[in-house]
CSV table of C-alpha atoms and ligand atoms in Angstrom, one decimal:
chain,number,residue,atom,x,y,z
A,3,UNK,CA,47.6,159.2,23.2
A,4,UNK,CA,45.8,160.7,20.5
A,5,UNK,CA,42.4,159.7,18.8
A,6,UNK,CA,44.2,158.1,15.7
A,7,UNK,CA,46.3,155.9,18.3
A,8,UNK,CA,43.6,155.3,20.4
A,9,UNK,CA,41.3,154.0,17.6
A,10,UNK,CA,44.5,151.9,16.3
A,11,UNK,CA,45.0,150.3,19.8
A,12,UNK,CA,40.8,149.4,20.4
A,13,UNK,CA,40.7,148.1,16.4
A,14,UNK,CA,44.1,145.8,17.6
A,15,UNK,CA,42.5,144.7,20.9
A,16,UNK,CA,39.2,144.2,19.8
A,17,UNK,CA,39.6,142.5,16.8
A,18,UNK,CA,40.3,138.8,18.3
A,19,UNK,CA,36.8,139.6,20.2
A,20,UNK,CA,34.6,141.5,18.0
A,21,UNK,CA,33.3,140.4,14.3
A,22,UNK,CA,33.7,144.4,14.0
A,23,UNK,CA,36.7,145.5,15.6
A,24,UNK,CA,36.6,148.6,13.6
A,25,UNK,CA,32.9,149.8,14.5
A,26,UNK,CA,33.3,148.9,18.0
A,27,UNK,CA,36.4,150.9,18.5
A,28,UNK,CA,34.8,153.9,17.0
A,29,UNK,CA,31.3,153.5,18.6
A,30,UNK,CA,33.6,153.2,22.1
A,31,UNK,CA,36.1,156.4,21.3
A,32,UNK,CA,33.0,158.2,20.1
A,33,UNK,CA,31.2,157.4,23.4
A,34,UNK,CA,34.1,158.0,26.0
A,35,UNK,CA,35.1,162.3,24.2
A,36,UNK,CA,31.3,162.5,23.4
A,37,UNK,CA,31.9,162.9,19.8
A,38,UNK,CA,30.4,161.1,16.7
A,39,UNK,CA,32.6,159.6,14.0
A,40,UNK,CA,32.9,162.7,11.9
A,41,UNK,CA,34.7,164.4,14.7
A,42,UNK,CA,36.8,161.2,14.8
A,43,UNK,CA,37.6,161.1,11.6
A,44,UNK,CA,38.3,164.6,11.2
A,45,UNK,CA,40.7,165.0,14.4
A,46,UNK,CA,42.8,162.3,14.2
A,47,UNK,CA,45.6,164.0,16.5
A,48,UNK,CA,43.8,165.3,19.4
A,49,UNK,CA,45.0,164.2,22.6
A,50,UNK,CA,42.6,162.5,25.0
A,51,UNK,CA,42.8,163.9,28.6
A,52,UNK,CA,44.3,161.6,31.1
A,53,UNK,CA,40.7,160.8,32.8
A,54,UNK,CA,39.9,160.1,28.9
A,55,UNK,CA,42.0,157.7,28.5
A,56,UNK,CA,41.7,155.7,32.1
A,57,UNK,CA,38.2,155.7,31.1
A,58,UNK,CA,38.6,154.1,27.5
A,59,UNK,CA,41.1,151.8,28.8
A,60,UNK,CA,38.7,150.4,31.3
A,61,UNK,CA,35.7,150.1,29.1
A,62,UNK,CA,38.6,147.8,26.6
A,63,UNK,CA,39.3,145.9,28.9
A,64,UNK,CA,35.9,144.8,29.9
A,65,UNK,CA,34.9,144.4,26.4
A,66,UNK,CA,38.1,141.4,26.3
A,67,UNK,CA,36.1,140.4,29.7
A,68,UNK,CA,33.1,139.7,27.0
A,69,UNK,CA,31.2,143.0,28.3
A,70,UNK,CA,28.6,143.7,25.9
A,71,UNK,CA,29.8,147.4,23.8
A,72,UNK,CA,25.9,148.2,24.2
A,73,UNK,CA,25.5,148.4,27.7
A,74,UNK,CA,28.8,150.5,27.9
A,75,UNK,CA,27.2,152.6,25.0
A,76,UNK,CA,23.8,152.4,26.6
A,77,UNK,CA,22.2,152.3,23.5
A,78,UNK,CA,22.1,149.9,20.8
A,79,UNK,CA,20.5,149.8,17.6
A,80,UNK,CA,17.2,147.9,16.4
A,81,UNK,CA,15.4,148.4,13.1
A,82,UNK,CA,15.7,152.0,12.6
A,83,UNK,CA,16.0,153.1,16.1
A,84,UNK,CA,18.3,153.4,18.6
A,85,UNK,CA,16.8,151.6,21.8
A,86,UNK,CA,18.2,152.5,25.6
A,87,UNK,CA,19.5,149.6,27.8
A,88,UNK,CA,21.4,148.5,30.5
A,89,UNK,CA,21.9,145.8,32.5
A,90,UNK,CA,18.7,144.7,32.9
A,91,UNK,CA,17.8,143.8,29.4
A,92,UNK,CA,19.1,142.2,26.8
A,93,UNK,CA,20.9,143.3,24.1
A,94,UNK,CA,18.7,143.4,21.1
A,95,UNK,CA,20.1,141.0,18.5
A,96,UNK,CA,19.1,141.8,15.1
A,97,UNK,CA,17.8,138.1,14.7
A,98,UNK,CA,14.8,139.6,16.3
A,99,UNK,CA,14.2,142.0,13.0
A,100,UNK,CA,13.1,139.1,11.4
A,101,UNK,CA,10.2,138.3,13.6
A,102,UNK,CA,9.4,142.1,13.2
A,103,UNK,CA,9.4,142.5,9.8
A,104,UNK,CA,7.4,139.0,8.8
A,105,UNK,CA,4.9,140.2,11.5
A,106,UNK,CA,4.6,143.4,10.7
A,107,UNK,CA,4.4,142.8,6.9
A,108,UNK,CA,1.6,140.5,7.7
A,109,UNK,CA,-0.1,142.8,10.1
A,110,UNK,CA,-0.3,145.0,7.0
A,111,UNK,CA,-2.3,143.6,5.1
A,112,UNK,CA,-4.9,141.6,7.6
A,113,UNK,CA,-4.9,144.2,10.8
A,114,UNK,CA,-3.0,147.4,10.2
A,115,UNK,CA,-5.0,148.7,13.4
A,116,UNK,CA,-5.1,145.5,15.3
A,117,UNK,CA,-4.9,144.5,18.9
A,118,UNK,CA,-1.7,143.3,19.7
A,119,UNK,CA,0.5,141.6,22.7
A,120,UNK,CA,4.5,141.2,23.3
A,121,UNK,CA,5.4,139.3,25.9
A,122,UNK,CA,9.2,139.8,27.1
A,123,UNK,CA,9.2,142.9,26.1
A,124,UNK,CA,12.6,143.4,27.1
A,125,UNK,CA,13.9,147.1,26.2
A,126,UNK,CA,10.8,147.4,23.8
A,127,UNK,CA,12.1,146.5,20.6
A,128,UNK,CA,9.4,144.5,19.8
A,129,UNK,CA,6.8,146.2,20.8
A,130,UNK,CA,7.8,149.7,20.0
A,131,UNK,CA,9.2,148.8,16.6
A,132,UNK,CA,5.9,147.4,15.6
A,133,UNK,CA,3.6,150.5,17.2
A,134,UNK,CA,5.7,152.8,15.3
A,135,UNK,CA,5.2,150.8,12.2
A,136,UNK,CA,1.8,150.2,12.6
A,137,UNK,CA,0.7,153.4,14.2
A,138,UNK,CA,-3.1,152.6,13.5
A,139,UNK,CA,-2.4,149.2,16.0
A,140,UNK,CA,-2.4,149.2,19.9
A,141,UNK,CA,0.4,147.2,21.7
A,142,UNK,CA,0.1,145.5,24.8
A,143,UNK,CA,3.4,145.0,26.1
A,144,UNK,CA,4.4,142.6,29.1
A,145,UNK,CA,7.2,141.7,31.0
A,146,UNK,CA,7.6,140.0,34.7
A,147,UNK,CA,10.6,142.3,35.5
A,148,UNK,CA,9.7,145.8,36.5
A,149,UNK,CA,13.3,146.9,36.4
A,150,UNK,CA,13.1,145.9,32.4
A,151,UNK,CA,9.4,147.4,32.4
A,152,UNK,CA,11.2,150.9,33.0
A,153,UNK,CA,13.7,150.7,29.9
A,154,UNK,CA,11.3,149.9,27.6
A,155,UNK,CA,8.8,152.6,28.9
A,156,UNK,CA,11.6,154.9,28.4
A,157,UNK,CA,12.1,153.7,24.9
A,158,UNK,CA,8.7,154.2,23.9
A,159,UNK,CA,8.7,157.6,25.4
A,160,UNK,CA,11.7,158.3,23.7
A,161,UNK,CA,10.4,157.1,19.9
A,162,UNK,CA,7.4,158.8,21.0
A,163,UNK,CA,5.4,155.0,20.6
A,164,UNK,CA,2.2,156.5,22.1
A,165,UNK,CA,0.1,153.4,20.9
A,166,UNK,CA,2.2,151.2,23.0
A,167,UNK,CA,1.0,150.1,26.7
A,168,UNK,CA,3.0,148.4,29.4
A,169,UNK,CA,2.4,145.8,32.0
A,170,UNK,CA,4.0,143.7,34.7
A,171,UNK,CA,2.6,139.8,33.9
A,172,UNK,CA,4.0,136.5,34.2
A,173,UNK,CA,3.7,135.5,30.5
A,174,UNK,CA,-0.1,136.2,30.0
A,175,UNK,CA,-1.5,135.5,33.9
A,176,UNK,CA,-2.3,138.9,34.7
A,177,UNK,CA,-4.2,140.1,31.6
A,178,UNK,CA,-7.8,139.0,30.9
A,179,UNK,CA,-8.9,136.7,28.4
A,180,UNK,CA,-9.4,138.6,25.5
A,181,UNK,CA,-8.8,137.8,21.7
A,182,UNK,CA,-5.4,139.5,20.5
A,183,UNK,CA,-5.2,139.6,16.3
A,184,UNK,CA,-1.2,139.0,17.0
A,185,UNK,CA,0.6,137.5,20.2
A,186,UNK,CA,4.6,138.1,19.6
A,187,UNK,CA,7.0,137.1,21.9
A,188,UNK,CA,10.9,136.6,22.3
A,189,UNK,CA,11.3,134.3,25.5
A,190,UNK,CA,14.0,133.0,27.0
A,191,UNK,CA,14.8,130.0,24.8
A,192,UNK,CA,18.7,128.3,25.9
A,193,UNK,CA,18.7,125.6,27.8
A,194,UNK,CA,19.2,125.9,31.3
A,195,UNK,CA,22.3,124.1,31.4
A,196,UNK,CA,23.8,125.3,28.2
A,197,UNK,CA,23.3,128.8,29.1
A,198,UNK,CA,25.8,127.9,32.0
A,199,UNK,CA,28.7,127.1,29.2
A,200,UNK,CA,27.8,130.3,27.5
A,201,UNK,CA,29.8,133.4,27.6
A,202,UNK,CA,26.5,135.6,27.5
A,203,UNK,CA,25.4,134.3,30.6
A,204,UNK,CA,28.5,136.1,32.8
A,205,UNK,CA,26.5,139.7,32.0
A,206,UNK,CA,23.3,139.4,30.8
A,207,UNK,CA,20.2,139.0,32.4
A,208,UNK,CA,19.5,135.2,33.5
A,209,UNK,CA,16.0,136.1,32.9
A,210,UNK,CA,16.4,136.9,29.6
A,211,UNK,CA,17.9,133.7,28.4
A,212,UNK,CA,17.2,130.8,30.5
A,213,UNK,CA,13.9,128.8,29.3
A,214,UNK,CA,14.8,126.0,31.4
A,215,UNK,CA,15.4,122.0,30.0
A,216,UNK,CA,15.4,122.2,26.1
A,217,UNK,CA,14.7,125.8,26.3
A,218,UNK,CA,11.0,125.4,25.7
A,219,UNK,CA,9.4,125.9,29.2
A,220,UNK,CA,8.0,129.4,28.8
A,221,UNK,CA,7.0,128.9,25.1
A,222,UNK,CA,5.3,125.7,26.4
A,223,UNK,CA,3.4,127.7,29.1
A,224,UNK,CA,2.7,130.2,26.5
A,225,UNK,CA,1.6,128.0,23.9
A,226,UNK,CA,-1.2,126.7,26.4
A,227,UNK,CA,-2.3,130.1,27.8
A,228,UNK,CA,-2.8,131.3,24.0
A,229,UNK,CA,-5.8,129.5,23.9
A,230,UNK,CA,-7.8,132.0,25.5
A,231,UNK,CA,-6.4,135.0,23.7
A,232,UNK,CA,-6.3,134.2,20.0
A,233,UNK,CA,-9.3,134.2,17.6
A,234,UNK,CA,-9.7,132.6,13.8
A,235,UNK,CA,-6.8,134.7,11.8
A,236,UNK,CA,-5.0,135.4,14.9
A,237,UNK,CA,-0.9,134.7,14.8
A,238,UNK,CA,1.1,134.3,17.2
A,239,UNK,CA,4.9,134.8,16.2
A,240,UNK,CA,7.9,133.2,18.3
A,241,UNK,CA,11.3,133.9,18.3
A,242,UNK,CA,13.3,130.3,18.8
A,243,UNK,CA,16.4,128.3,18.9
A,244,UNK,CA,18.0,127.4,15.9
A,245,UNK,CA,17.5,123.6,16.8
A,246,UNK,CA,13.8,124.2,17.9
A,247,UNK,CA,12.3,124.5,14.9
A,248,UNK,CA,11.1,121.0,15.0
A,249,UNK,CA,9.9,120.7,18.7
A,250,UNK,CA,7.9,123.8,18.7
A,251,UNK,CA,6.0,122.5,15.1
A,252,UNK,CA,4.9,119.9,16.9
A,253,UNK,CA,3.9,121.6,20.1
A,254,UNK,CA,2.2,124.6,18.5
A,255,UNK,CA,0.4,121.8,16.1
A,256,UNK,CA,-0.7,119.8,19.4
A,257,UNK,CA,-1.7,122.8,21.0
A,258,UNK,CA,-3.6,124.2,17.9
A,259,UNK,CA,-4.6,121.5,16.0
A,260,UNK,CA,-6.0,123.5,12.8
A,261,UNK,CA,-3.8,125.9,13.3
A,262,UNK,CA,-1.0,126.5,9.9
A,263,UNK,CA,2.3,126.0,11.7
A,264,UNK,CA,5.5,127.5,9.8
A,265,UNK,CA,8.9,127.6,10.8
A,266,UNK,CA,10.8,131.0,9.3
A,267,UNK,CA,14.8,131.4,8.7
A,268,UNK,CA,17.0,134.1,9.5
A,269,UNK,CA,19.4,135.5,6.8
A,270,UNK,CA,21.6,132.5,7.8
A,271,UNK,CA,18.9,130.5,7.0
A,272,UNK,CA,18.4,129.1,10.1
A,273,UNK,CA,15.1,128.1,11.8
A,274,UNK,CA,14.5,131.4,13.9
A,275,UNK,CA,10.7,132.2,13.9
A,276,UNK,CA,7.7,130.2,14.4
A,277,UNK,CA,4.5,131.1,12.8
A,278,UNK,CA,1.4,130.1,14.0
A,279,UNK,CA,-1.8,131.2,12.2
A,280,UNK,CA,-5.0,130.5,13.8
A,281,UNK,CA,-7.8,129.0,11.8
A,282,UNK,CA,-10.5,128.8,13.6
A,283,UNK,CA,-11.5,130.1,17.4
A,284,UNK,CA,-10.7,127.7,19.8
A,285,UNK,CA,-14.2,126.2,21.8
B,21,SAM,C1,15.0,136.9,25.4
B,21,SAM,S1,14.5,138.4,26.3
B,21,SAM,C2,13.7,139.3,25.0
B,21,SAM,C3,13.6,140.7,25.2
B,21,SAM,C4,13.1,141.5,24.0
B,21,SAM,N1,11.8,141.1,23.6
B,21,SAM,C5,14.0,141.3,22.8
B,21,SAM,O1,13.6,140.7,21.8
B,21,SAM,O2,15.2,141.8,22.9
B,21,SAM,C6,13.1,137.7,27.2
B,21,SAM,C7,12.3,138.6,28.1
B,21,SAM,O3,11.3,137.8,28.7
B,21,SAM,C8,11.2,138.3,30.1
B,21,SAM,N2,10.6,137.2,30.8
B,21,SAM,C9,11.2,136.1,31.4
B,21,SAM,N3,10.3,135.3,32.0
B,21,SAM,C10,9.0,135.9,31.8
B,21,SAM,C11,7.7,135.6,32.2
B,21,SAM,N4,7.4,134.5,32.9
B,21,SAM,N5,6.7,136.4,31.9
B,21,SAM,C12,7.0,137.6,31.2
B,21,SAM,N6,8.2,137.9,30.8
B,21,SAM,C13,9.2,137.1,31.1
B,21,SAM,C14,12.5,138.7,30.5
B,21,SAM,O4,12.5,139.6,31.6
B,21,SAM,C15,13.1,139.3,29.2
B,21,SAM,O5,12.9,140.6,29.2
């Protein structure tokens, strides 16, 4: 089999799967000879080695299995960066950029060298996209997994983030009271038992996705710890659900009462991010 057959083959076996068969089968090809599309595209008739192509016919048929491409690419792109995982974070989804961008662009003009936290940190995309953004800022970034602690150090070492800092904590337990200017934070947010119905569940982290009955345990807890980390003209920026918008308005707004609750929407126009900004410092 030859590059040009082999690309031919992924694009046909992918495409009931992937919303970009094409991408995919090049991002794969490229990944299994170590070669970037150029090379592809310019060597359309040399043969793969036999070890080659066992190997690219495995990875194809795990990606039909619903494997994610990323964490057989261990890399996947965020922002402007390309961000190292594995199995033991999840893939970042580029619903996130919005949280990152309306934070950021806000962060511009009312604390370009503010304090901040990320809690879930994940593989970093949160946190190291917005330290590299706002390189006058310091980030606190937290997650409870240490195994997921590791990638996103590595990412941050890797983007060279030097004003990001990492931590183990369950949401904020571990960390001292202390006001933060912005708290940001992509929990798990599905439903315990839809996540169950959901192909994402089969290989990525249950940790990463389950946020127990409607979703809205950890934003709950978070919500309520927030209290003694935000001061007047704080934010605190959630990723959520699609069909949360409405429940976590009305939490954040019971939570803090003078606080300016907005949901934000994705380019799908979808509820995606909740924006809370702080009025005044809670007593
Ligand atoms: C939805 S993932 C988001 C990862 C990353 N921020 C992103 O946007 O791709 C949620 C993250 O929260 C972490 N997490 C789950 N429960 C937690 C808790 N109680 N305290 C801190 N982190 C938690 C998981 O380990 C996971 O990395």
């Amino acid at each position: 089999m030859n590059v040009q057959q082999a690309l031919q083959h992924a694009q046909q076996t992918l495409n009931p799967i992937s919303g970009n068969a094409h991408y995919a089968a090049r991002r794969l090809l490229g990944h299994i000879l170590n070669q970037d599309a150029t090379w592809l595209h310019l060597h359309p008739d040399a043969e793969l080695a036999p070890e080659q192509h066992l190997a690219f016919q495995d990875a194809l048929t795990r990606l039909q299995d619903g494997y994610p491409l990323a964490y057989i690419l261990g890399e996947w792109g965020f922002y402007q960066w390309d961000f190292v995982v594995n199995e033991h974070v999840l893939v970042p989804r580029p619903e996130t950029e919005v949280l990152v961008e309306q934070a950021v662009q806000w962060a511009q003009i009312h604390y370009p060298a503010g304090h901040f936290v990320d809690i879930g940190t994940g593989s970093g995309i949160i946190a190291v996209s917005v330290g590299l953004l706002l390189p006058q800022a310091s980030v606190l970034a937290l997650d409870v997994s240490p195994t997921t602690l590791a990638v996103a150090t590595l990412n941050a070492e890797r983007l060279k983030a030097n004003n990001v800092q990492f931590q183990q904590s369950d949401l904020l337990a571990e960390i001292p009271p202390q006001p933060f200017d912005m708290i940001l934070a992509n929990l798990p947010y599905i439903d315990s038992d839809e996540l169950q119905t959901l192909a994402v569940s089969h290989y990525e982290p249950a940790l990463a996705l389950d946020g127990g009955p409607a979703g809205m345990i950890l934003i709950e807890r978070l919500l309520k710890q927030s209290v003694d980390y935000i001061q007047a003209g704080s934010t605190i920026w959630l990723e959520i659900g699609i069909e949360q918008g409405r429940a976590v308005q009305n939490l954040a707004q019971s939570i803090f009462p003078h606080a300016q609750v907005d949901i934000l929407h994705d380019l799908t126009n979808r509820d995606r991010v909740a924006k809370i900004v702080i009025q005044e410092t809670p007593s």
